[in-house]
Amino acid sequence: MPIFKPFRGIRPSEDYVDKFPTHPLDNFTQEEIDKKAQEDSSYIQMIKPYVVSKSKDIDRNLRKIRTNFEELLDDKKLVQDNSSYYLYEQVLPNKSVFRGLLGLVSVEDFRNGKIKKHESTLTQRKEKLAYYLDKVNLQAEPVLLTYLANPKIELLMNHEEKNVPIMNYVSDNGTRHKIWRIDNRLKMMQYKEVLEQIDSFYIADGHHRIGSTALNAQNHQNKNKKHNGTEHYNFVYSFLVSNQSIKIHDYNRLLEDLNGLTEAEFLKKVEHNFLIHEKGETPYYPSQKFHISMYLGGKFYSLHVKYELRKKQSEFNDLDHFLLEEFILKDILGIEDPKTTDKITYIKGNSNIEGINLIKEKVDSGKYKVGFGIYPVSFNDLLKVSDKNIKMPPKCTYIEPKLVTALLMYDMKQ
């Protein structure tokens, strides 16, 4: 079973809890980041030397972030707890609730397959994040991990929620965030005992974060002759949620051209592996796996994967995203490597017709020629591809809960 251990969390003090945390940086434009970097005692202001500075001295900029962090600790704007587990809950404006535990997992468990992945990572991005960690020694956003629900863990969390949280605030998007600190020795032993019954954790979101932490740990291990695996750099700040507290939405595709084909020629080629049903102007949301929505030439179509193809692929990779990639994007549209092409635009859905209407809007604008709406990957399929060590195509899953940066942080120096 993988390790899941408590840690000394660092969080904004009560006066700064509504100022310090932020949404992940890739949610903002550079102009928005520049503006937020001016806000006093915010996380973005803390990392301002890296995200705003015009200095090309990267090492100096990163050292300044560490200095800023330590000054916030000295000024009591950030506080560090004793070793604890944390129960974290999000309540969205639509009343959806996501909850789980914050703690640390081991890079060794990631390396040996006890923490399973379903995406490949980009080497350059991983190296950049590892370099950042080496200089700043701070993890501010957890990796999202999941597992098959355990009733004993659910019961422990139900009991904990009867206590007063150490954090309870509403972010600017209307989501309520609650955190309970679990530092009672008996309670921590109870959590440890039930968590040890879980065979595997699965990465839901954060493949690059866990990959870069593992790379940073390897770099330190290579230099540390006394390495024993307990050093702070060997652990990854993580949010562990069960399959009862995760939502996988559709991630859809837009293409700018038909690889020189007319619409009629394109449809004829698609017919080789898919049954095509014209839906006209009625938006079509795929009702199940092996059904794909397509919008082309002002009309919606349903594409049903032919039984022969499904049977042929069942032992390998039968995800709709993979079938679309292999038998339409590659075979017909000539896109050899979706990871490197600029011909595909990915757009997030929300598991209903709104995402399909967005495809129509984008294609009707004239910028795109065809759009595909794909039924969300099921939790069981997520586990299956992870267990088989199959790598999904890029952008297959848009997963909730979406995490907040710097709500709670892990200091790798401690």
PDB file of C-alpha atoms in Angstrom, residues 56-329:
ATOM      1  CA  LYS A  56      16.822  37.302 -16.435  1.00  0.00           C
ATOM      2  CA  ASP A  57      18.656  36.099 -13.322  1.00  0.00           C
ATOM      3  CA  ILE A  58      16.308  33.156 -12.645  1.00  0.00           C
ATOM      4  CA  ASP A  59      18.225  31.892  -9.614  1.00  0.00           C
ATOM      5  CA  ARG A  60      18.092  35.304  -7.962  1.00  0.00           C
ATOM      6  CA  ASN A  61      14.359  35.584  -8.654  1.00  0.00           C
ATOM      7  CA  LEU A  62      13.710  32.164  -7.122  1.00  0.00           C
ATOM      8  CA  ARG A  63      15.817  32.919  -4.055  1.00  0.00           C
ATOM      9  CA  LYS A  64      13.772  36.090  -3.579  1.00  0.00           C
ATOM     10  CA  ILE A  65      10.565  34.024  -3.523  1.00  0.00           C
ATOM     11  CA  ARG A  66      12.005  31.921  -0.710  1.00  0.00           C
ATOM     12  CA  THR A  67      12.972  35.100   1.152  1.00  0.00           C
ATOM     13  CA  ASN A  68       9.476  36.529   0.694  1.00  0.00           C
ATOM     14  CA  PHE A  69       7.969  33.307   2.029  1.00  0.00           C
ATOM     15  CA  GLU A  70      10.165  33.294   5.121  1.00  0.00           C
ATOM     16  CA  GLU A  71       9.356  36.957   5.808  1.00  0.00           C
ATOM     17  CA  LEU A  72       5.631  36.175   5.702  1.00  0.00           C
ATOM     18  CA  LEU A  73       6.243  33.422   8.255  1.00  0.00           C
ATOM     19  CA  ASP A  74       8.257  35.762  10.477  1.00  0.00           C
ATOM     20  CA  ASP A  75       5.507  38.390  10.258  1.00  0.00           C
ATOM     21  CA  LYS A  76       2.887  35.772  11.273  1.00  0.00           C
ATOM     22  CA  LYS A  77       0.961  36.317   8.068  1.00  0.00           C
ATOM     23  CA  LEU A  78       1.595  32.644   7.437  1.00  0.00           C
ATOM     24  CA  VAL A  79       1.454  30.084  10.246  1.00  0.00           C
ATOM     25  CA  GLN A  80       2.887  26.567  10.430  1.00  0.00           C
ATOM     26  CA  ASP A  81       1.028  23.790  12.222  1.00  0.00           C
ATOM     27  CA  ASN A  82       2.313  20.765  14.053  1.00  0.00           C
ATOM     28  CA  SER A  83       2.287  17.534  12.043  1.00  0.00           C
ATOM     29  CA  SER A  84      -1.308  16.864  10.966  1.00  0.00           C
ATOM     30  CA  TYR A  85      -3.649  15.353   8.464  1.00  0.00           C
ATOM     31  CA  TYR A  86      -6.201  17.793   7.055  1.00  0.00           C
ATOM     32  CA  LEU A  87      -9.787  17.234   5.975  1.00  0.00           C
ATOM     33  CA  TYR A  88     -10.617  19.596   3.113  1.00  0.00           C
ATOM     34  CA  GLU A  89     -14.077  20.220   1.670  1.00  0.00           C
ATOM     35  CA  GLN A  90     -15.294  22.333  -1.246  1.00  0.00           C
ATOM     36  CA  VAL A  91     -18.930  23.330  -1.650  1.00  0.00           C
ATOM     37  CA  LEU A  92     -19.561  24.776  -5.115  1.00  0.00           C
ATOM     38  CA  PRO A  93     -22.260  27.352  -5.920  1.00  0.00           C
ATOM     39  CA  ASN A  94     -24.295  24.562  -7.577  1.00  0.00           C
ATOM     40  CA  LYS A  95     -24.170  22.683  -4.204  1.00  0.00           C
ATOM     41  CA  SER A  96     -21.759  20.018  -5.450  1.00  0.00           C
ATOM     42  CA  VAL A  97     -19.540  18.849  -2.586  1.00  0.00           C
ATOM     43  CA  PHE A  98     -16.007  17.472  -2.868  1.00  0.00           C
ATOM     44  CA  ARG A  99     -14.029  16.363   0.151  1.00  0.00           C
ATOM     45  CA  GLY A 100     -10.906  14.415   0.979  1.00  0.00           C
ATOM     46  CA  LEU A 101      -7.653  14.408   2.921  1.00  0.00           C
ATOM     47  CA  LEU A 102      -4.543  16.532   2.535  1.00  0.00           C
ATOM     48  CA  GLY A 103      -1.235  14.840   3.269  1.00  0.00           C
ATOM     49  CA  LEU A 104       2.016  13.642   1.720  1.00  0.00           C
ATOM     50  CA  VAL A 105       2.769  10.713  -0.579  1.00  0.00           C
ATOM     51  CA  SER A 106       6.176   9.274  -1.404  1.00  0.00           C
ATOM     52  CA  VAL A 107       7.987   9.696  -4.724  1.00  0.00           C
ATOM     53  CA  GLU A 108       9.203   6.120  -4.235  1.00  0.00           C
ATOM     54  CA  ASP A 109       5.591   4.884  -4.384  1.00  0.00           C
ATOM     55  CA  PHE A 110       5.186   6.888  -7.597  1.00  0.00           C
ATOM     56  CA  ARG A 111       8.294   5.274  -9.063  1.00  0.00           C
ATOM     57  CA  ASN A 112       7.318   1.726  -8.097  1.00  0.00           C
ATOM     58  CA  GLY A 113       3.767   1.976  -9.422  1.00  0.00           C
ATOM     59  CA  LYS A 114       1.783   2.150  -6.178  1.00  0.00           C
ATOM     60  CA  ILE A 115       0.699   5.604  -7.356  1.00  0.00           C
ATOM     61  CA  LYS A 116      -0.540   5.072 -10.890  1.00  0.00           C
ATOM     62  CA  LYS A 117      -0.616   7.528 -13.779  1.00  0.00           C
ATOM     63  CA  HIS A 118      -2.611   7.738 -16.995  1.00  0.00           C
ATOM     64  CA  GLU A 119      -0.871  10.621 -18.779  1.00  0.00           C
ATOM     65  CA  SER A 120       2.615  11.055 -20.173  1.00  0.00           C
ATOM     66  CA  THR A 121       4.458  14.231 -19.208  1.00  0.00           C
ATOM     67  CA  LEU A 122       6.452  16.787 -21.174  1.00  0.00           C
ATOM     68  CA  THR A 123      10.131  16.569 -20.231  1.00  0.00           C
ATOM     69  CA  GLN A 124      10.851  20.287 -20.595  1.00  0.00           C
ATOM     70  CA  ARG A 125       7.930  21.318 -18.397  1.00  0.00           C
ATOM     71  CA  LYS A 126       8.863  18.732 -15.772  1.00  0.00           C
ATOM     72  CA  GLU A 127      12.470  19.924 -15.681  1.00  0.00           C
ATOM     73  CA  LYS A 128      11.387  23.542 -15.294  1.00  0.00           C
ATOM     74  CA  LEU A 129       9.123  22.706 -12.343  1.00  0.00           C
ATOM     75  CA  ALA A 130      11.848  20.574 -10.743  1.00  0.00           C
ATOM     76  CA  TYR A 131      14.289  23.477 -10.969  1.00  0.00           C
ATOM     77  CA  TYR A 132      11.715  25.753  -9.309  1.00  0.00           C
ATOM     78  CA  LEU A 133      11.249  23.264  -6.453  1.00  0.00           C
ATOM     79  CA  ASP A 134      14.997  22.932  -5.973  1.00  0.00           C
ATOM     80  CA  LYS A 135      15.376  26.675  -5.405  1.00  0.00           C
ATOM     81  CA  VAL A 136      12.113  27.555  -3.622  1.00  0.00           C
ATOM     82  CA  ASN A 137      11.507  24.336  -1.647  1.00  0.00           C
ATOM     83  CA  LEU A 138       7.788  24.956  -1.405  1.00  0.00           C
ATOM     84  CA  GLN A 139       4.811  23.019  -2.759  1.00  0.00           C
ATOM     85  CA  ALA A 140       1.762  25.279  -2.917  1.00  0.00           C
ATOM     86  CA  GLU A 141      -0.746  23.208  -4.905  1.00  0.00           C
ATOM     87  CA  PRO A 142      -1.502  19.553  -4.188  1.00  0.00           C
ATOM     88  CA  VAL A 143      -1.605  16.722  -6.678  1.00  0.00           C
ATOM     89  CA  LEU A 144      -5.141  15.301  -6.941  1.00  0.00           C
ATOM     90  CA  LEU A 145      -5.161  11.572  -6.157  1.00  0.00           C
ATOM     91  CA  THR A 146      -8.111   9.217  -6.080  1.00  0.00           C
ATOM     92  CA  TYR A 147      -9.014   5.730  -4.872  1.00  0.00           C
ATOM     93  CA  LEU A 148     -12.011   3.416  -4.558  1.00  0.00           C
ATOM     94  CA  ALA A 149     -14.129   4.625  -1.637  1.00  0.00           C
ATOM     95  CA  ASN A 150     -13.586   3.037   1.758  1.00  0.00           C
ATOM     96  CA  PRO A 151     -16.568   3.285   4.178  1.00  0.00           C
ATOM     97  CA  LYS A 152     -14.257   3.511   7.203  1.00  0.00           C
ATOM     98  CA  ILE A 153     -12.573   6.620   5.811  1.00  0.00           C
ATOM     99  CA  GLU A 154     -15.955   8.163   4.987  1.00  0.00           C
ATOM    100  CA  LEU A 155     -17.075   7.524   8.584  1.00  0.00           C
ATOM    101  CA  LEU A 156     -13.957   9.146  10.025  1.00  0.00           C
ATOM    102  CA  MET A 157     -14.474  12.216   7.838  1.00  0.00           C
ATOM    103  CA  ASN A 158     -18.156  12.411   8.822  1.00  0.00           C
ATOM    104  CA  HIS A 159     -17.149  12.516  12.494  1.00  0.00           C
ATOM    105  CA  GLU A 160     -14.464  15.138  11.871  1.00  0.00           C
ATOM    106  CA  GLU A 161     -16.911  17.474  10.130  1.00  0.00           C
ATOM    107  CA  LYS A 162     -18.808  17.856  13.407  1.00  0.00           C
ATOM    108  CA  ASN A 163     -15.873  19.888  14.738  1.00  0.00           C
ATOM    109  CA  VAL A 164     -15.104  23.542  14.032  1.00  0.00           C
ATOM    110  CA  PRO A 165     -12.882  23.980  10.948  1.00  0.00           C
ATOM    111  CA  ILE A 166      -9.655  25.968  11.148  1.00  0.00           C
ATOM    112  CA  MET A 167     -10.525  27.575   7.825  1.00  0.00           C
ATOM    113  CA  ASN A 168     -13.911  28.523   6.389  1.00  0.00           C
ATOM    114  CA  TYR A 169     -14.111  31.065   3.619  1.00  0.00           C
ATOM    115  CA  VAL A 170     -15.748  31.704   0.253  1.00  0.00           C
ATOM    116  CA  SER A 171     -13.506  32.396  -2.751  1.00  0.00           C
ATOM    117  CA  ASP A 172     -14.358  34.913  -5.461  1.00  0.00           C
ATOM    118  CA  ASN A 173     -16.032  32.255  -7.636  1.00  0.00           C
ATOM    119  CA  GLY A 174     -18.533  31.441  -4.896  1.00  0.00           C
ATOM    120  CA  THR A 175     -16.929  28.188  -3.728  1.00  0.00           C
ATOM    121  CA  ARG A 176     -16.808  27.614   0.029  1.00  0.00           C
ATOM    122  CA  HIS A 177     -13.590  26.098   1.351  1.00  0.00           C
ATOM    123  CA  LYS A 178     -13.397  24.356   4.726  1.00  0.00           C
ATOM    124  CA  ILE A 179     -10.370  22.765   6.347  1.00  0.00           C
ATOM    125  CA  TRP A 180     -10.230  20.730   9.562  1.00  0.00           C
ATOM    126  CA  ARG A 181      -6.849  19.961  11.157  1.00  0.00           C
ATOM    127  CA  ILE A 182      -6.471  16.394  12.458  1.00  0.00           C
ATOM    128  CA  ASP A 183      -3.584  16.344  14.948  1.00  0.00           C
ATOM    129  CA  ASN A 184      -4.961  14.167  17.749  1.00  0.00           C
ATOM    130  CA  ARG A 185      -2.635  11.170  18.016  1.00  0.00           C
ATOM    131  CA  LEU A 186      -5.441   8.600  18.338  1.00  0.00           C
ATOM    132  CA  LYS A 187      -7.332  10.047  15.359  1.00  0.00           C
ATOM    133  CA  MET A 188      -4.172  10.113  13.264  1.00  0.00           C
ATOM    134  CA  MET A 189      -3.563   6.431  14.037  1.00  0.00           C
ATOM    135  CA  GLN A 190      -7.147   5.625  12.994  1.00  0.00           C
ATOM    136  CA  TYR A 191      -6.660   7.383   9.660  1.00  0.00           C
ATOM    137  CA  LYS A 192      -3.274   5.728   9.149  1.00  0.00           C
ATOM    138  CA  GLU A 193      -4.732   2.261   9.762  1.00  0.00           C
ATOM    139  CA  VAL A 194      -7.591   2.631   7.271  1.00  0.00           C
ATOM    140  CA  LEU A 195      -5.457   4.385   4.648  1.00  0.00           C
ATOM    141  CA  GLU A 196      -3.032   1.470   4.769  1.00  0.00           C
ATOM    142  CA  GLN A 197      -5.840  -0.770   3.505  1.00  0.00           C
ATOM    143  CA  ILE A 198      -5.803   1.011   0.121  1.00  0.00           C
ATOM    144  CA  ASP A 199      -3.761  -0.885  -2.467  1.00  0.00           C
ATOM    145  CA  SER A 200      -3.168   1.934  -4.967  1.00  0.00           C
ATOM    146  CA  PHE A 201      -3.669   5.648  -5.487  1.00  0.00           C
ATOM    147  CA  TYR A 202      -4.462   6.992  -8.959  1.00  0.00           C
ATOM    148  CA  ILE A 203      -3.378  10.398 -10.239  1.00  0.00           C
ATOM    149  CA  ALA A 204      -6.462  12.338 -11.299  1.00  0.00           C
ATOM    150  CA  ASP A 205      -4.757  15.692 -11.903  1.00  0.00           C
ATOM    151  CA  GLY A 206      -1.182  16.891 -11.453  1.00  0.00           C
ATOM    152  CA  HIS A 207       0.988  14.489 -13.473  1.00  0.00           C
ATOM    153  CA  HIS A 208       3.589  17.198 -14.111  1.00  0.00           C
ATOM    154  CA  ARG A 209       3.669  18.264 -10.445  1.00  0.00           C
ATOM    155  CA  ILE A 210       4.298  14.759  -9.142  1.00  0.00           C
ATOM    156  CA  GLY A 211       6.722  14.034 -11.989  1.00  0.00           C
ATOM    157  CA  SER A 212       8.730  17.171 -11.304  1.00  0.00           C
ATOM    158  CA  THR A 213       8.832  16.454  -7.553  1.00  0.00           C
ATOM    159  CA  ALA A 214      10.132  12.952  -8.302  1.00  0.00           C
ATOM    160  CA  LEU A 215      12.762  14.429 -10.642  1.00  0.00           C
ATOM    161  CA  ASN A 216      13.827  16.968  -7.999  1.00  0.00           C
ATOM    162  CA  ALA A 217      14.062  14.174  -5.423  1.00  0.00           C
ATOM    163  CA  GLN A 218      16.213  12.109  -7.786  1.00  0.00           C
ATOM    164  CA  ASN A 219      18.539  15.073  -8.331  1.00  0.00           C
ATOM    165  CA  HIS A 220      18.920  15.504  -4.562  1.00  0.00           C
ATOM    166  CA  GLN A 221      19.401  11.780  -4.037  1.00  0.00           C
ATOM    167  CA  ASN A 222      22.229  11.763  -6.577  1.00  0.00           C
ATOM    168  CA  LYS A 223      24.017  14.472  -4.577  1.00  0.00           C
ATOM    169  CA  ASN A 224      23.187  13.234  -1.063  1.00  0.00           C
ATOM    170  CA  LYS A 225      25.472  10.370  -0.036  1.00  0.00           C
ATOM    171  CA  LYS A 226      23.473   9.947   3.186  1.00  0.00           C
ATOM    172  CA  HIS A 227      20.083   9.744   1.424  1.00  0.00           C
ATOM    173  CA  ASN A 228      17.682   7.452   3.315  1.00  0.00           C
ATOM    174  CA  GLY A 229      14.259   8.267   1.820  1.00  0.00           C
ATOM    175  CA  THR A 230      12.921  10.255   4.768  1.00  0.00           C
ATOM    176  CA  GLU A 231      14.173  13.644   3.557  1.00  0.00           C
ATOM    177  CA  HIS A 232      11.492  16.269   2.944  1.00  0.00           C
ATOM    178  CA  TYR A 233      12.228  16.379  -0.785  1.00  0.00           C
ATOM    179  CA  ASN A 234      10.989  12.784  -1.123  1.00  0.00           C
ATOM    180  CA  PHE A 235       7.346  13.669  -0.534  1.00  0.00           C
ATOM    181  CA  VAL A 236       4.547  15.150  -2.620  1.00  0.00           C
ATOM    182  CA  TYR A 237       1.794  17.356  -1.236  1.00  0.00           C
ATOM    183  CA  SER A 238      -1.473  15.647  -2.237  1.00  0.00           C
ATOM    184  CA  PHE A 239      -5.258  15.849  -1.983  1.00  0.00           C
ATOM    185  CA  LEU A 240      -6.698  12.349  -1.693  1.00  0.00           C
ATOM    186  CA  VAL A 241     -10.362  11.934  -2.682  1.00  0.00           C
ATOM    187  CA  SER A 242     -12.452   8.818  -3.281  1.00  0.00           C
ATOM    188  CA  ASN A 243     -14.395   8.040  -6.449  1.00  0.00           C
ATOM    189  CA  GLN A 244     -17.461   9.366  -4.582  1.00  0.00           C
ATOM    190  CA  SER A 245     -15.900  12.830  -4.513  1.00  0.00           C
ATOM    191  CA  ILE A 246     -14.644  13.292  -8.044  1.00  0.00           C
ATOM    192  CA  LYS A 247     -16.328  14.370 -11.269  1.00  0.00           C
ATOM    193  CA  ILE A 248     -14.862  13.682 -14.716  1.00  0.00           C
ATOM    194  CA  HIS A 249     -16.193  15.994 -17.450  1.00  0.00           C
ATOM    195  CA  ASP A 250     -15.823  15.815 -21.211  1.00  0.00           C
ATOM    196  CA  TYR A 251     -12.847  17.365 -22.989  1.00  0.00           C
ATOM    197  CA  ASN A 252     -13.743  18.132 -26.598  1.00  0.00           C
ATOM    198  CA  ARG A 253     -11.867  18.846 -29.841  1.00  0.00           C
ATOM    199  CA  LEU A 254     -11.977  21.447 -32.622  1.00  0.00           C
ATOM    200  CA  LEU A 255     -10.150  21.153 -35.979  1.00  0.00           C
ATOM    201  CA  GLU A 256      -9.430  24.002 -38.380  1.00  0.00           C
ATOM    202  CA  ASP A 257      -9.427  21.974 -41.619  1.00  0.00           C
ATOM    203  CA  LEU A 258     -10.372  18.625 -43.176  1.00  0.00           C
ATOM    204  CA  ASN A 259      -6.921  17.834 -44.577  1.00  0.00           C
ATOM    205  CA  GLY A 260      -7.950  18.927 -48.093  1.00  0.00           C
ATOM    206  CA  LEU A 261     -11.133  16.823 -48.156  1.00  0.00           C
ATOM    207  CA  THR A 262     -14.616  18.053 -48.978  1.00  0.00           C
ATOM    208  CA  GLU A 263     -17.263  17.455 -46.304  1.00  0.00           C
ATOM    209  CA  ALA A 264     -18.738  14.619 -48.385  1.00  0.00           C
ATOM    210  CA  GLU A 265     -15.323  12.970 -48.831  1.00  0.00           C
ATOM    211  CA  PHE A 266     -14.598  13.316 -45.138  1.00  0.00           C
ATOM    212  CA  LEU A 267     -17.932  11.721 -44.130  1.00  0.00           C
ATOM    213  CA  LYS A 268     -17.304   8.865 -46.553  1.00  0.00           C
ATOM    214  CA  LYS A 269     -13.970   8.081 -44.900  1.00  0.00           C
ATOM    215  CA  VAL A 270     -15.471   8.339 -41.399  1.00  0.00           C
ATOM    216  CA  GLU A 271     -18.065   5.733 -42.413  1.00  0.00           C
ATOM    217  CA  HIS A 272     -15.352   3.086 -42.578  1.00  0.00           C
ATOM    218  CA  ASN A 273     -15.170   2.738 -38.774  1.00  0.00           C
ATOM    219  CA  PHE A 274     -18.233   4.650 -37.537  1.00  0.00           C
ATOM    220  CA  LEU A 275     -21.991   4.448 -38.083  1.00  0.00           C
ATOM    221  CA  ILE A 276     -23.113   8.005 -38.933  1.00  0.00           C
ATOM    222  CA  HIS A 277     -26.539   9.347 -38.002  1.00  0.00           C
ATOM    223  CA  GLU A 278     -27.419  12.887 -39.076  1.00  0.00           C
ATOM    224  CA  LYS A 279     -29.116  14.932 -36.341  1.00  0.00           C
ATOM    225  CA  GLY A 280     -29.583  18.157 -38.308  1.00  0.00           C
ATOM    226  CA  GLU A 281     -29.623  21.329 -36.240  1.00  0.00           C
ATOM    227  CA  THR A 282     -30.474  19.502 -32.990  1.00  0.00           C
ATOM    228  CA  PRO A 283     -27.462  19.553 -30.653  1.00  0.00           C
ATOM    229  CA  TYR A 284     -26.354  16.012 -29.873  1.00  0.00           C
ATOM    230  CA  TYR A 285     -24.667  15.126 -26.581  1.00  0.00           C
ATOM    231  CA  PRO A 286     -23.220  11.587 -26.675  1.00  0.00           C
ATOM    232  CA  SER A 287     -25.324   9.381 -24.426  1.00  0.00           C
ATOM    233  CA  GLN A 288     -22.708   6.734 -23.645  1.00  0.00           C
ATOM    234  CA  LYS A 289     -19.258   5.390 -24.411  1.00  0.00           C
ATOM    235  CA  PHE A 290     -18.575   4.621 -28.110  1.00  0.00           C
ATOM    236  CA  HIS A 291     -20.934   7.458 -29.153  1.00  0.00           C
ATOM    237  CA  ILE A 292     -19.243  10.652 -30.381  1.00  0.00           C
ATOM    238  CA  SER A 293     -20.911  13.944 -31.268  1.00  0.00           C
ATOM    239  CA  MET A 294     -19.731  15.716 -34.423  1.00  0.00           C
ATOM    240  CA  TYR A 295     -20.640  19.161 -35.756  1.00  0.00           C
ATOM    241  CA  LEU A 296     -19.821  19.787 -39.419  1.00  0.00           C
ATOM    242  CA  GLY A 297     -21.247  22.104 -42.057  1.00  0.00           C
ATOM    243  CA  GLY A 298     -24.039  23.437 -39.828  1.00  0.00           C
ATOM    244  CA  LYS A 299     -25.257  19.937 -38.880  1.00  0.00           C
ATOM    245  CA  PHE A 300     -24.849  17.630 -35.906  1.00  0.00           C
ATOM    246  CA  TYR A 301     -24.006  13.970 -36.346  1.00  0.00           C
ATOM    247  CA  SER A 302     -23.735  11.026 -33.991  1.00  0.00           C
ATOM    248  CA  LEU A 303     -20.814   8.721 -34.691  1.00  0.00           C
ATOM    249  CA  HIS A 304     -21.219   5.202 -33.263  1.00  0.00           C
ATOM    250  CA  VAL A 305     -18.022   3.170 -33.125  1.00  0.00           C
ATOM    251  CA  LYS A 306     -18.625   0.007 -35.147  1.00  0.00           C
ATOM    252  CA  TYR A 307     -18.732  -3.216 -33.141  1.00  0.00           C
ATOM    253  CA  GLU A 308     -15.844  -4.750 -35.074  1.00  0.00           C
ATOM    254  CA  LEU A 309     -13.550  -1.873 -34.102  1.00  0.00           C
ATOM    255  CA  ARG A 310     -14.673  -1.943 -30.470  1.00  0.00           C
ATOM    256  CA  LYS A 311     -14.001  -5.678 -30.259  1.00  0.00           C
ATOM    257  CA  LYS A 312     -10.604  -5.290 -31.919  1.00  0.00           C
ATOM    258  CA  GLN A 313      -9.538  -2.538 -29.513  1.00  0.00           C
ATOM    259  CA  SER A 314     -10.986  -4.021 -26.308  1.00  0.00           C
ATOM    260  CA  GLU A 315      -7.683  -5.624 -25.309  1.00  0.00           C
ATOM    261  CA  PHE A 316      -5.709  -2.450 -25.949  1.00  0.00           C
ATOM    262  CA  ASN A 317      -7.153   1.039 -25.664  1.00  0.00           C
ATOM    263  CA  ASP A 318     -10.867   1.470 -26.338  1.00  0.00           C
ATOM    264  CA  LEU A 319     -11.311   4.984 -24.963  1.00  0.00           C
ATOM    265  CA  ASP A 320     -13.378   7.184 -27.276  1.00  0.00           C
ATOM    266  CA  HIS A 321     -10.576   9.785 -27.236  1.00  0.00           C
ATOM    267  CA  PHE A 322      -8.115   7.175 -28.495  1.00  0.00           C
ATOM    268  CA  LEU A 323     -10.501   5.857 -31.172  1.00  0.00           C
ATOM    269  CA  LEU A 324     -11.141   9.405 -32.397  1.00  0.00           C
ATOM    270  CA  GLU A 325      -7.412  10.122 -32.400  1.00  0.00           C
ATOM    271  CA  GLU A 326      -6.392   6.946 -34.219  1.00  0.00           C
ATOM    272  CA  PHE A 327      -9.198   6.503 -36.743  1.00  0.00           C
ATOM    273  CA  ILE A 328     -10.175  10.090 -37.563  1.00  0.00           C
ATOM    274  CA  LEU A 329      -7.466  12.544 -36.501  1.00  0.00           C
TER     275      LEU A 329
END
